[in-house]
Coordinates of C-alpha atoms and ligand atoms in Angstrom, one line a residue:
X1 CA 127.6 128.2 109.1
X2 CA 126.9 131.8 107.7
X3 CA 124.9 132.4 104.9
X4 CA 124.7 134.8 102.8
X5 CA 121.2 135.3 101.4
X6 CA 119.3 138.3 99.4
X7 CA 115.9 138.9 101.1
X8 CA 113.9 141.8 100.8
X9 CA 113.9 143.6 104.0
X10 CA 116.3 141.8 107.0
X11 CA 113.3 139.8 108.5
X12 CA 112.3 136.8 106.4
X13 CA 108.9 137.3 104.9
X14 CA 106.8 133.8 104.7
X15 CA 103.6 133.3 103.4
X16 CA 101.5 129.7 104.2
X17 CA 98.5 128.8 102.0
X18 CA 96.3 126.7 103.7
X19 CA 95.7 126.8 107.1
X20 CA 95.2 123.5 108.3
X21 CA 97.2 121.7 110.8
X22 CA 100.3 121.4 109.0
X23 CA 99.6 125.5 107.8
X24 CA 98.3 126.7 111.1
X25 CA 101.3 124.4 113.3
X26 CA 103.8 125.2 110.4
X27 CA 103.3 128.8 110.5
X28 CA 102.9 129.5 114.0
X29 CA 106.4 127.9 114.7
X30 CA 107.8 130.3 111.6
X31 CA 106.6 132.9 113.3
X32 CA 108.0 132.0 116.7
X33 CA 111.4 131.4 115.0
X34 CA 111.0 135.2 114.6
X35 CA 110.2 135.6 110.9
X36 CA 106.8 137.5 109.8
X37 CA 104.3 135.1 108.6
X38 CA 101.0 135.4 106.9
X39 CA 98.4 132.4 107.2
X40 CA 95.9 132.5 104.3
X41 CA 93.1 130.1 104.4
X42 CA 90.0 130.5 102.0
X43 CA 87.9 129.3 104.6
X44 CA 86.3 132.5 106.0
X45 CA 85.3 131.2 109.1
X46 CA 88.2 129.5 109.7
X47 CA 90.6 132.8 109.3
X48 CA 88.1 134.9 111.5
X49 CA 88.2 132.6 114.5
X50 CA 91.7 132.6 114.4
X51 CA 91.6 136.6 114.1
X52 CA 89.1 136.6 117.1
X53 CA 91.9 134.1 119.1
X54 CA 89.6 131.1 118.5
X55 CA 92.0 128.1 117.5
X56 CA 89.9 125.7 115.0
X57 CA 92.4 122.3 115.8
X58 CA 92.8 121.2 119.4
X59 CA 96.6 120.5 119.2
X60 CA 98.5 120.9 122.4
X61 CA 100.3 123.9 123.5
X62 CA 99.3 125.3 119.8
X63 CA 96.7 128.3 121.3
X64 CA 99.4 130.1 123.9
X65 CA 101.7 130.1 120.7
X66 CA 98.9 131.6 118.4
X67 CA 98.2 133.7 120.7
X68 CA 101.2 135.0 121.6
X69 CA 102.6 135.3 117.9
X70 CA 99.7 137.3 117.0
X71 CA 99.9 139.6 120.0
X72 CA 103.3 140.3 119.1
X73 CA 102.5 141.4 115.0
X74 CA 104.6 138.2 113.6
X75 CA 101.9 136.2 112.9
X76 CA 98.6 137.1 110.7
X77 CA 95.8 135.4 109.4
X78 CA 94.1 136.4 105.7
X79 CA 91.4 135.1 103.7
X80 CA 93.2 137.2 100.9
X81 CA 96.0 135.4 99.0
X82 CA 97.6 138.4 98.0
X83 CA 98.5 138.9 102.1
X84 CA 100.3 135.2 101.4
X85 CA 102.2 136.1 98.3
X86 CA 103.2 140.0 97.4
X87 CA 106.3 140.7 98.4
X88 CA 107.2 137.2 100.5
X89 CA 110.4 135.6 100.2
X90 CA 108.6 132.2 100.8
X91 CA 105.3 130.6 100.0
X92 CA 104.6 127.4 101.7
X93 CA 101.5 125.4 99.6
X94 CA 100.0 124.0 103.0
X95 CA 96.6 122.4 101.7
X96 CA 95.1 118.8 101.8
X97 CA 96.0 115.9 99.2
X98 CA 93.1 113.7 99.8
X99 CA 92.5 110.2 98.2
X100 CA 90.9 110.7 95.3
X101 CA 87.5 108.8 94.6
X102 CA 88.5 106.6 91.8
X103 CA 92.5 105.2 92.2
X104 CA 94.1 105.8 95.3
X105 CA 96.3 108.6 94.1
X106 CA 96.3 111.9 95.9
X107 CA 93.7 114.4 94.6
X108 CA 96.1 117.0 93.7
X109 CA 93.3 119.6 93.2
X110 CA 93.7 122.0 96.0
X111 CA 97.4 122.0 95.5
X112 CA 96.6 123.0 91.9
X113 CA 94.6 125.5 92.8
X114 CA 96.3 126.8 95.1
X115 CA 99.3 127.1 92.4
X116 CA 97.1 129.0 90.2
X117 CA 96.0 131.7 92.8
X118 CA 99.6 131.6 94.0
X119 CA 101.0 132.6 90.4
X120 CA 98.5 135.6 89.7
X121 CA 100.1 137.6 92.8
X122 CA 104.0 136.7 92.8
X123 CA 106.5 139.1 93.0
X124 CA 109.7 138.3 92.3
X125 CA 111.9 136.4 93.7
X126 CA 110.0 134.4 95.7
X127 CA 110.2 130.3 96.4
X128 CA 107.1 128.8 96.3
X129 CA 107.5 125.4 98.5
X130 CA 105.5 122.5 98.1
X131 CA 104.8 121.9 102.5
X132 CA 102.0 119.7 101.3
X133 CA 102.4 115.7 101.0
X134 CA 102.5 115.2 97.2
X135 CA 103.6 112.4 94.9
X136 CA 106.7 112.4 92.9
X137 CA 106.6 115.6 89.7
X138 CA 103.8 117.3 91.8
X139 CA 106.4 120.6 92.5
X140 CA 107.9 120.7 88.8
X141 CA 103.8 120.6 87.7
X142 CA 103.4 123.8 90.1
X143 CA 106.7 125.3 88.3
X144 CA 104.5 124.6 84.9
X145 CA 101.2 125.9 86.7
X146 CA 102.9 129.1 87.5
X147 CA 104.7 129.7 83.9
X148 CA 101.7 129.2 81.9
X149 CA 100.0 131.4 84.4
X150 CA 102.9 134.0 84.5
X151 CA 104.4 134.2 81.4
X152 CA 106.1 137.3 82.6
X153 CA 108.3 135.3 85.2
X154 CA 110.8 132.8 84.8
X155 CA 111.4 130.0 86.9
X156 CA 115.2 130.3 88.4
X157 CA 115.2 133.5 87.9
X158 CA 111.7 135.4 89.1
X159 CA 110.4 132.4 91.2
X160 CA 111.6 128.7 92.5
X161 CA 109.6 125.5 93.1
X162 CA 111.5 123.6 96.2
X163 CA 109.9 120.6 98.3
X164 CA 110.3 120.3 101.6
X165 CA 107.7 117.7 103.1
X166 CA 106.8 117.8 106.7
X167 CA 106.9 115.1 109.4
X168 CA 104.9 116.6 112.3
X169 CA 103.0 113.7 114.3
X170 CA 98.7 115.2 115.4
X171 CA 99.1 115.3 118.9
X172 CA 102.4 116.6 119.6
X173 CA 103.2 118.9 116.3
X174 CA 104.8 122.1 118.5
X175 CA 107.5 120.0 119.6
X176 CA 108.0 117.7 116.5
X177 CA 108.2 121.0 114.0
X178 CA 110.9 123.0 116.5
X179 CA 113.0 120.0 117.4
X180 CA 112.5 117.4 114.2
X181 CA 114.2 114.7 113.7
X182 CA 115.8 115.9 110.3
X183 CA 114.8 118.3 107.9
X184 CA 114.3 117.9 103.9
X185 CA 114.6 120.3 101.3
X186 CA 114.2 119.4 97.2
X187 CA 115.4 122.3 95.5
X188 CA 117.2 122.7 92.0
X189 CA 119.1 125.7 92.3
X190 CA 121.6 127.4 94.9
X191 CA 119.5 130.5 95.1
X192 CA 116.6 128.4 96.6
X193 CA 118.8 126.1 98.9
X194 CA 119.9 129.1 100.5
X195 CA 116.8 130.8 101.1
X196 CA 115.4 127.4 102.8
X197 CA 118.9 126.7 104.7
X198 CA 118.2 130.7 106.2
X199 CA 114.5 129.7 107.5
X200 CA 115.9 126.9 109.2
X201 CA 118.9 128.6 110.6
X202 CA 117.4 128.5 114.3
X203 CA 117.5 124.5 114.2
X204 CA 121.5 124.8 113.2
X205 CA 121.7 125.9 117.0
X206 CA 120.2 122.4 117.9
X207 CA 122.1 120.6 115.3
X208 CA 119.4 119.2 113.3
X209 CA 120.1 117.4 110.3
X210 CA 119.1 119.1 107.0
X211 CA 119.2 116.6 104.1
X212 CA 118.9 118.1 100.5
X213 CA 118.1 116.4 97.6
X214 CA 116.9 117.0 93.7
X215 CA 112.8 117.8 94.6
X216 CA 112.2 114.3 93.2
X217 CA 114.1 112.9 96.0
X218 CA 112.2 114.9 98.5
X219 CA 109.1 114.5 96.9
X220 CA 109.3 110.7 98.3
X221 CA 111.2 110.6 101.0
X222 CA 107.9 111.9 102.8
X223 CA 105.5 108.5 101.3
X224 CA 108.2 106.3 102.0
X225 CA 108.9 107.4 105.3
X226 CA 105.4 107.5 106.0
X227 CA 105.4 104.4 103.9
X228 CA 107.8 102.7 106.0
X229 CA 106.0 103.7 109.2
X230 CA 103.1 102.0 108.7
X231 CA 105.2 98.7 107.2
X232 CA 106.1 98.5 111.2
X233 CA 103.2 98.8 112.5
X234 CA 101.2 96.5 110.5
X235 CA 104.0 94.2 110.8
X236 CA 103.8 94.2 114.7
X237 CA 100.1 93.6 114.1
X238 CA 100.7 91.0 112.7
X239 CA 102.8 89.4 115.2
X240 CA 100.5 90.0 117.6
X241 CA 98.2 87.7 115.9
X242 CA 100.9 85.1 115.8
X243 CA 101.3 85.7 119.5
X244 CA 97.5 85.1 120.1
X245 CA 97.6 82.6 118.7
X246 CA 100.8 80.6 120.1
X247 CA 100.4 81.6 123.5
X248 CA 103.2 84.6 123.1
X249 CA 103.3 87.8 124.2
X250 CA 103.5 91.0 121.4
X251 CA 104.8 93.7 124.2
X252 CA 107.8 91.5 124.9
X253 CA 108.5 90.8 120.9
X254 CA 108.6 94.4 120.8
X255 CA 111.3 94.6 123.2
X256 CA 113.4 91.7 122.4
X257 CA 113.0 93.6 118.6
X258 CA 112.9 97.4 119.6
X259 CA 116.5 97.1 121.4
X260 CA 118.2 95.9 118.6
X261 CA 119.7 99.5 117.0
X262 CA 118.9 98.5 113.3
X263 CA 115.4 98.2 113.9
X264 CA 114.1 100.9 116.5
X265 CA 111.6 100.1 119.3
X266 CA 109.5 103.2 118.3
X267 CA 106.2 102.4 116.2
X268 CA 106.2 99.0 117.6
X269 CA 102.7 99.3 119.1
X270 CA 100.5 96.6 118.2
X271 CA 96.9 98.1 118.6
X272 CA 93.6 98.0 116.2
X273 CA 95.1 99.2 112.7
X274 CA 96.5 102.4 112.3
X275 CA 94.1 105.7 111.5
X276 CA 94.4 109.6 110.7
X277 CA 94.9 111.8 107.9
X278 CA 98.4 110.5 106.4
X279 CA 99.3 106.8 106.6
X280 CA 96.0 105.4 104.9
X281 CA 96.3 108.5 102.5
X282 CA 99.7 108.3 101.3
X283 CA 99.9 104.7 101.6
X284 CA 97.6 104.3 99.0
X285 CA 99.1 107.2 96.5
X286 CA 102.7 105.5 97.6
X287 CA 101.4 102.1 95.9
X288 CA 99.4 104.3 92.7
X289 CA 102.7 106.2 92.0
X290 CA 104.6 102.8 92.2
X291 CA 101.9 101.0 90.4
X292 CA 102.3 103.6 87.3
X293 CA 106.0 103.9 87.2
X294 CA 105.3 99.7 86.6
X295 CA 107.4 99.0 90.1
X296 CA 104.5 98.2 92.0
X297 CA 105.2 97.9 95.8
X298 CA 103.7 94.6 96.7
X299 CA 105.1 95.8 100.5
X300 CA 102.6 98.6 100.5
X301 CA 99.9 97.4 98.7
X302 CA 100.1 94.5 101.0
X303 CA 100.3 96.5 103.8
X304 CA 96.9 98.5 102.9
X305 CA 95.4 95.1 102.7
X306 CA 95.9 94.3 106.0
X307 CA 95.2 97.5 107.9
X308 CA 92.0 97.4 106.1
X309 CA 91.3 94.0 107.2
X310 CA 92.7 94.5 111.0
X311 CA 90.1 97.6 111.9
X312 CA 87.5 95.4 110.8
X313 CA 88.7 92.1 112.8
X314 CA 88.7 94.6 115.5
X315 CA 85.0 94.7 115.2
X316 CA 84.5 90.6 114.8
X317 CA 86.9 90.0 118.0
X318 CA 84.2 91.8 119.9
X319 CA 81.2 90.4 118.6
X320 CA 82.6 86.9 118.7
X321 CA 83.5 86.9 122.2
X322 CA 80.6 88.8 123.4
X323 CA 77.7 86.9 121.3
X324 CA 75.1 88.2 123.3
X325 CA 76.4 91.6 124.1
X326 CA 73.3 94.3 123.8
X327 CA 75.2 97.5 124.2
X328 CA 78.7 98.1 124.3
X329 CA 80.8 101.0 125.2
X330 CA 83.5 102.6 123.6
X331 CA 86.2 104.5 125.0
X332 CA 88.4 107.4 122.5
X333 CA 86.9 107.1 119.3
X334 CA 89.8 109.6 117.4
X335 CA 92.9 108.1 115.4
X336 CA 95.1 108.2 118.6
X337 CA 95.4 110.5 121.7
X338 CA 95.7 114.4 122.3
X339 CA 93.6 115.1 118.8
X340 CA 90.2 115.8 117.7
X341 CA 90.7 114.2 114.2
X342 CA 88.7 111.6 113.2
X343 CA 90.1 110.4 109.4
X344 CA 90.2 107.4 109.0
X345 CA 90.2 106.0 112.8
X346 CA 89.7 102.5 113.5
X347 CA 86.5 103.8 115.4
X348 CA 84.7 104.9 111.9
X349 CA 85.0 100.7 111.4
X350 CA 84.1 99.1 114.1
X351 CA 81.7 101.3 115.5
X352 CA 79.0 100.6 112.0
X353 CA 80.1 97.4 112.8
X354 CA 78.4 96.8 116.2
X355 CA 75.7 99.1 115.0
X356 CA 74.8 96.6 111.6
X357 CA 75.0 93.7 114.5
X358 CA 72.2 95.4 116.4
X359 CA 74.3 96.7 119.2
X360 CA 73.9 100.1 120.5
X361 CA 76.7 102.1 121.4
X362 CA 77.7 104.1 124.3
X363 CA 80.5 106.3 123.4
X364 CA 82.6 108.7 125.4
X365 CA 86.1 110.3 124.0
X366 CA 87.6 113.4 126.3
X367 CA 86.9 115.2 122.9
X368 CA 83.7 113.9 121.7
X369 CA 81.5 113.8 124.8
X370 CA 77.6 114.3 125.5
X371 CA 77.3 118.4 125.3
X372 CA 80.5 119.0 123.6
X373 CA 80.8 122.0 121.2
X374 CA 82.3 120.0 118.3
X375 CA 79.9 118.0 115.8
X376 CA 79.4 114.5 116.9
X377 CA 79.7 111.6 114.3
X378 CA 77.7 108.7 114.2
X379 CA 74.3 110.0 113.7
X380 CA 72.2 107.2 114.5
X381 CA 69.3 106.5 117.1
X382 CA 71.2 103.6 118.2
X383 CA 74.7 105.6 119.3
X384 CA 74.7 108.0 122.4
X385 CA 77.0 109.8 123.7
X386 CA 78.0 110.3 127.6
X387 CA 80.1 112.7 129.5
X388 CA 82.4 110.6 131.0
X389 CA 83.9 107.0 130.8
X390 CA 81.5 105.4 133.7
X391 CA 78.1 107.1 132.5
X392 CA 79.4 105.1 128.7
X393 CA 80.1 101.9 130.4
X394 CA 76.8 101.7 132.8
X395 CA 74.4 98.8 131.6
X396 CA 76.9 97.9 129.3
X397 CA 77.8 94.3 128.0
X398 CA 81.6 95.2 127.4
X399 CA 83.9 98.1 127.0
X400 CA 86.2 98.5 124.1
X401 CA 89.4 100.6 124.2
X402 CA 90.1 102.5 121.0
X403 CA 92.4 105.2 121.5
X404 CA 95.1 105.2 124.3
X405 CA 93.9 108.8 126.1
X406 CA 95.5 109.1 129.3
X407 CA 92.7 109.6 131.0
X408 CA 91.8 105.4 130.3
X409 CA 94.9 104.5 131.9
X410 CA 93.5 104.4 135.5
X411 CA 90.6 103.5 135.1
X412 CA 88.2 102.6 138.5
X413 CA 88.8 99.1 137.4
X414 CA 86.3 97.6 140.7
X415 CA 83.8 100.4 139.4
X416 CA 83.8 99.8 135.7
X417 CA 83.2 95.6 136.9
X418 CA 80.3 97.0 139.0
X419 CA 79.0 98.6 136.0
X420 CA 79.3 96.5 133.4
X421 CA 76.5 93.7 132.5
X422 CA 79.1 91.3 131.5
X423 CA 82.3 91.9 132.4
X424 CA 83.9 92.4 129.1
X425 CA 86.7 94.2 128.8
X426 CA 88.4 95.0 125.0
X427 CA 92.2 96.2 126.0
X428 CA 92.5 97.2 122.0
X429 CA 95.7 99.3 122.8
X430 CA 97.1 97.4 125.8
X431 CA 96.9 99.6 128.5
X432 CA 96.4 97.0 131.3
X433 CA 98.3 94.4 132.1
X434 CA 96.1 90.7 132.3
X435 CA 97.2 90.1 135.8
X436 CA 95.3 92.9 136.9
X437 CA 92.2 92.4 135.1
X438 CA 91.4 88.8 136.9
X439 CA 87.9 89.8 137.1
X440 CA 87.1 90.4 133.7
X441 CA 87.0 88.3 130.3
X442 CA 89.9 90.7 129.4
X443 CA 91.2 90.8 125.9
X444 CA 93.8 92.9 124.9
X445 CA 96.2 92.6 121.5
X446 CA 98.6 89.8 121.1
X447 CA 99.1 88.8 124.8
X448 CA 98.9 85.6 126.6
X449 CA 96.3 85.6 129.7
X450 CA 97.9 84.1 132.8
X451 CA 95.2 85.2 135.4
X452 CA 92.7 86.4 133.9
X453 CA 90.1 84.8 131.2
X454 CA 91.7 83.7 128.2
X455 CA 88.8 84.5 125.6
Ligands
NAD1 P1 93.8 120.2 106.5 O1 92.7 119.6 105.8 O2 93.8 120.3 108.0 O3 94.0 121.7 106.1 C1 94.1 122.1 104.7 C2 93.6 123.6 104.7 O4 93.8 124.1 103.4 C3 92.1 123.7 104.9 O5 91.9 124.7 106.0 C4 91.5 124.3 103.6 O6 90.4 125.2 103.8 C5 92.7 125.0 103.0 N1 92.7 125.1 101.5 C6 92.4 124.2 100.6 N2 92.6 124.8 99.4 C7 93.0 126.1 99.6 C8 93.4 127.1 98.7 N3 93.3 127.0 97.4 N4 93.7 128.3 99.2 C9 93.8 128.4 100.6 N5 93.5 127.5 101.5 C10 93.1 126.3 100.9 O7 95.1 119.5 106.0 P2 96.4 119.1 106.8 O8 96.2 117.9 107.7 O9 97.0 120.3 107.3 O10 97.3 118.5 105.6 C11 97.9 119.4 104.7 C12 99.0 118.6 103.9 O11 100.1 118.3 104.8 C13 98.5 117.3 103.4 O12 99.2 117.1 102.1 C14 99.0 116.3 104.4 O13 99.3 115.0 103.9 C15 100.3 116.9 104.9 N6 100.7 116.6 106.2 C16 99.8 116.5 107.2 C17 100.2 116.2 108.5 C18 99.2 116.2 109.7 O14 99.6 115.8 110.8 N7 97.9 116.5 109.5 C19 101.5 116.0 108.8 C20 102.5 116.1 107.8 C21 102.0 116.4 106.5
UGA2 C1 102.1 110.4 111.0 C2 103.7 110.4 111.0 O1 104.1 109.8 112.3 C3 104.2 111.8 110.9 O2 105.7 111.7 110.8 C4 103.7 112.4 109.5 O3 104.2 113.7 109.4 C5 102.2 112.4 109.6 O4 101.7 111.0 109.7 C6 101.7 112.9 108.2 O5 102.3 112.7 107.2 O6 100.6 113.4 108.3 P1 100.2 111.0 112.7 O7 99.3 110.4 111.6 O8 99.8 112.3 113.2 O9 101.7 111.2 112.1 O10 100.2 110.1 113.9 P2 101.1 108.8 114.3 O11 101.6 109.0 115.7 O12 102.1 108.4 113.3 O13 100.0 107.6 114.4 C7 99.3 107.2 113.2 C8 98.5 106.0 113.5 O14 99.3 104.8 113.8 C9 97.6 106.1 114.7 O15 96.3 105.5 114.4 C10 98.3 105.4 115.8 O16 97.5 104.9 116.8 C11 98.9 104.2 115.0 N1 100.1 103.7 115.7 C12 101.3 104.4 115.8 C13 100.1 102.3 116.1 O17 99.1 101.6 116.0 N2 101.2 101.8 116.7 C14 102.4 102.5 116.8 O18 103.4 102.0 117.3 C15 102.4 103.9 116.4

């Protein structure tokens, strides 16, 4: 398709506010499509690491593009919002929409902000695109925002608002941003549905589905996907207790389910409730938004419930089948594998849990580790840290498996039995299979226990 679109020199000028991972992943893969992108970030020590080469996320394969992009004068890195927005084509809003403290809905603050700062430095004709996750009207508040701010410019004609939501997965965001699954774009005008359809011209070549919509439309498609998402896993969760109980086996109900085309065998992990910086987030601003448009979603809300209630359990299952247990260890403590963010992982439950039970806890994540440079959570006398998986589990009672690192996987298993007190082993992601782990009182999540101890 060739598309005609007015830009102000022949190589697309984008600016990102908010260099987080969605900003810092987001941009980075801009500038790699070829397009000259400035990162602007009012977090000074953030913007001069990344100057200096330093990348503040770990996110695989994320510092050789950095790097390389900035090397090569595409990609640049500002405290200074007026680097982000004079004389861009496109300004991506990139920062957080945390919960806010009182009601579940997401604390559009920073977005706001960002808005404002946005609107005192535009130069026509720019789009300014919502890239942050934000609840239904957020993008036609920003057009507002920037109106009352700029009285001078007129929206559709100086400036647009578009959505355009992104679905990245922590963990492998390079390769879910330059080959997604579909891309959405909200817009209300031509003008800025072509400018969007030109900056994602290099997926055409790999056929990638753009769907656009009204900006409501877009606006939610992100919190019901993400909405949807964590439906299946919490559904599967619940099966797995089902399976527990009746003797069943969860991995298999996956499969028998997964095959079936209509419903997918991808998010069908049963495991200790699922963590990080989105699904609890926009789960609960999915059922606020609902709630106040009097439509509430009982599927949501009943989903929170029970994710809630599932990191917690994950907590009792230990404590109940290891009465005595003095010290346990605990293996990955982030939301899943190949990140260093800890929002809302299961760990941040269960581990206060042990703790207010009188266990200690030995931790070790390939992350968070005895001597590492990043900060470690958990600051009580009664939590230490160890430099590798052994060192955590020595003079232990039992070891729990949180997150599903790859280094877990092959485990020592006689070595870990040698060092372990009782020989408790907490399979919370189902790595090992229970005819391998006859030695243990093995528990893992919605399986039946043929050989081995059936706790
Ligand atoms: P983050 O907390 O990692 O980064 C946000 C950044 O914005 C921070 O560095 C902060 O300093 C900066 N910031 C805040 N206000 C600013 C302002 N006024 N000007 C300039 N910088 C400002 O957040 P994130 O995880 O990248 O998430 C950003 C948004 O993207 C959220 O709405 C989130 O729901 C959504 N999202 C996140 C992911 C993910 O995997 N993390 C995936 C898809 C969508
Ligand atoms: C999720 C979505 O997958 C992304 O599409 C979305 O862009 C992002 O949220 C967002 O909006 O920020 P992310 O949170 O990075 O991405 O990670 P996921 O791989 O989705 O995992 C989320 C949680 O669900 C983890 O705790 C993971 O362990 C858990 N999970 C996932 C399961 O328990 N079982 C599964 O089958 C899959």
């Amino acid at each position: 398709m060739i598309i005609q679109v007015f830009l102000r020199s022949k190589k697309m000028k984008i600016g990102v506010v908010g260099t987080g991972y969605v900003g810092l992943v987001s941009g980075t893969c801009f500038s790699e499509f070829g397009f000259d992108v400035v990162c602007m970030d009012k977090n000074p020590r953030r913007i001069e690491d990344l100057n200096q080469g330093i990348i503040p996320i770990y996110e695989p394969g994320l510092d050789s593009l950095v790097l390389d992009n900035h090397k090569k004068n595409r990609l640049h890195f500002s405290t200074d919002i007026k680097d982000a927005v004079v004389e861009r084509d496109i300004v991506m809003i990139a920062v957080g929409t945390p919960t806010s403290d009182n009601d579940g809905a997401a604390d559009l603050t920073y977005v706001f902000e960002a808005a404002k700062d946005i609107a005192k430095h535009l130069t026509p004709y720019t789009v300014v695109v919502t890239k942050s996750t934000v609840p239904l009207g957020t993008s036609h508040k920003i057009k507002e925002i920037i109106e009352k701010e700029r009285p001078d410019l007129k929206a559709g004609i100086d400036f647009d608002v578009a959505s355009n939501p992104e679905f990245l997965r922590e963990g492998s965001a390079i390769s879910d941003f330059m080959r997604p699954d579909r891309v959405v774009i909200g817009v209300d005008n031509e003008r800025s549905e072509k400018i969007l359809r030109q900056l994602y011209r290099p997926l055409y070549l790999i056929e990638t589905p753009i769907v656009v919509t009204d900006i409501k439309t877009s606006e939610l498609s992100k919190y019901a996907s993400n909405g949807f998402l964590a439906v299946k896993i919490g559904f599967i969760n619940q099966m797995a207790d089902i399976c527990e109980q009746a003797g069943a086996n969860v991995q298999d109900v996956a499969k028998a389910m997964g095959l079936d085309g209509r419903i997918g065998k991808k998010f069908l992990h049963a495991g200790p409730g699922y963590g990080g910086s989105c699904f609890p987030k926009d789960t609960l601003a999915l059922a606020k938004t609902a709630k106040d448009l009097g439509t509430p979603s009982t599927i949501i809300e009943s989903v929170i419930t029970s994710n809630d209630h599932r990191k917690s359990a994950m907590a009792d299952r230990i404590i109940t089948h290891c009465p005595n247990a003095k010290k346990i260890a605990i293996l990955g403590i982030t939301f899943k594998p190949n990140t260093d963010d800890l929002r809302d992982a299961p760990s941040l439950v269960i581990v206060p849990k042990l703790l207010q039970h009188g266990v200690d806890v030995h931790i070790y994540d390939p992350l968070y580790y005895k001597g590492c440079e990043r900060t470690l959570p958990f600051q009580d006398s009664k939590v230490s840290f160890y430099q590798n998986a052994y060192d955590a589990i020595h003079g232990c009672d039992g070891v729990a498996i949180l997150t599903e690192w790859n280094e877990f996987r092959s485990l020592d298993l006689p070595k870990v039995q040698e060092l372990l007190k009782q020989k408790f082993f907490f399979d919370f992601r189902n790595i090992y299979k229970p005819d391998e782990m006859g030695e243990f009182y093995y528990y893992s999540i919605g399986r039946s226990f043929s050989k081995s101890h059936n706790i």
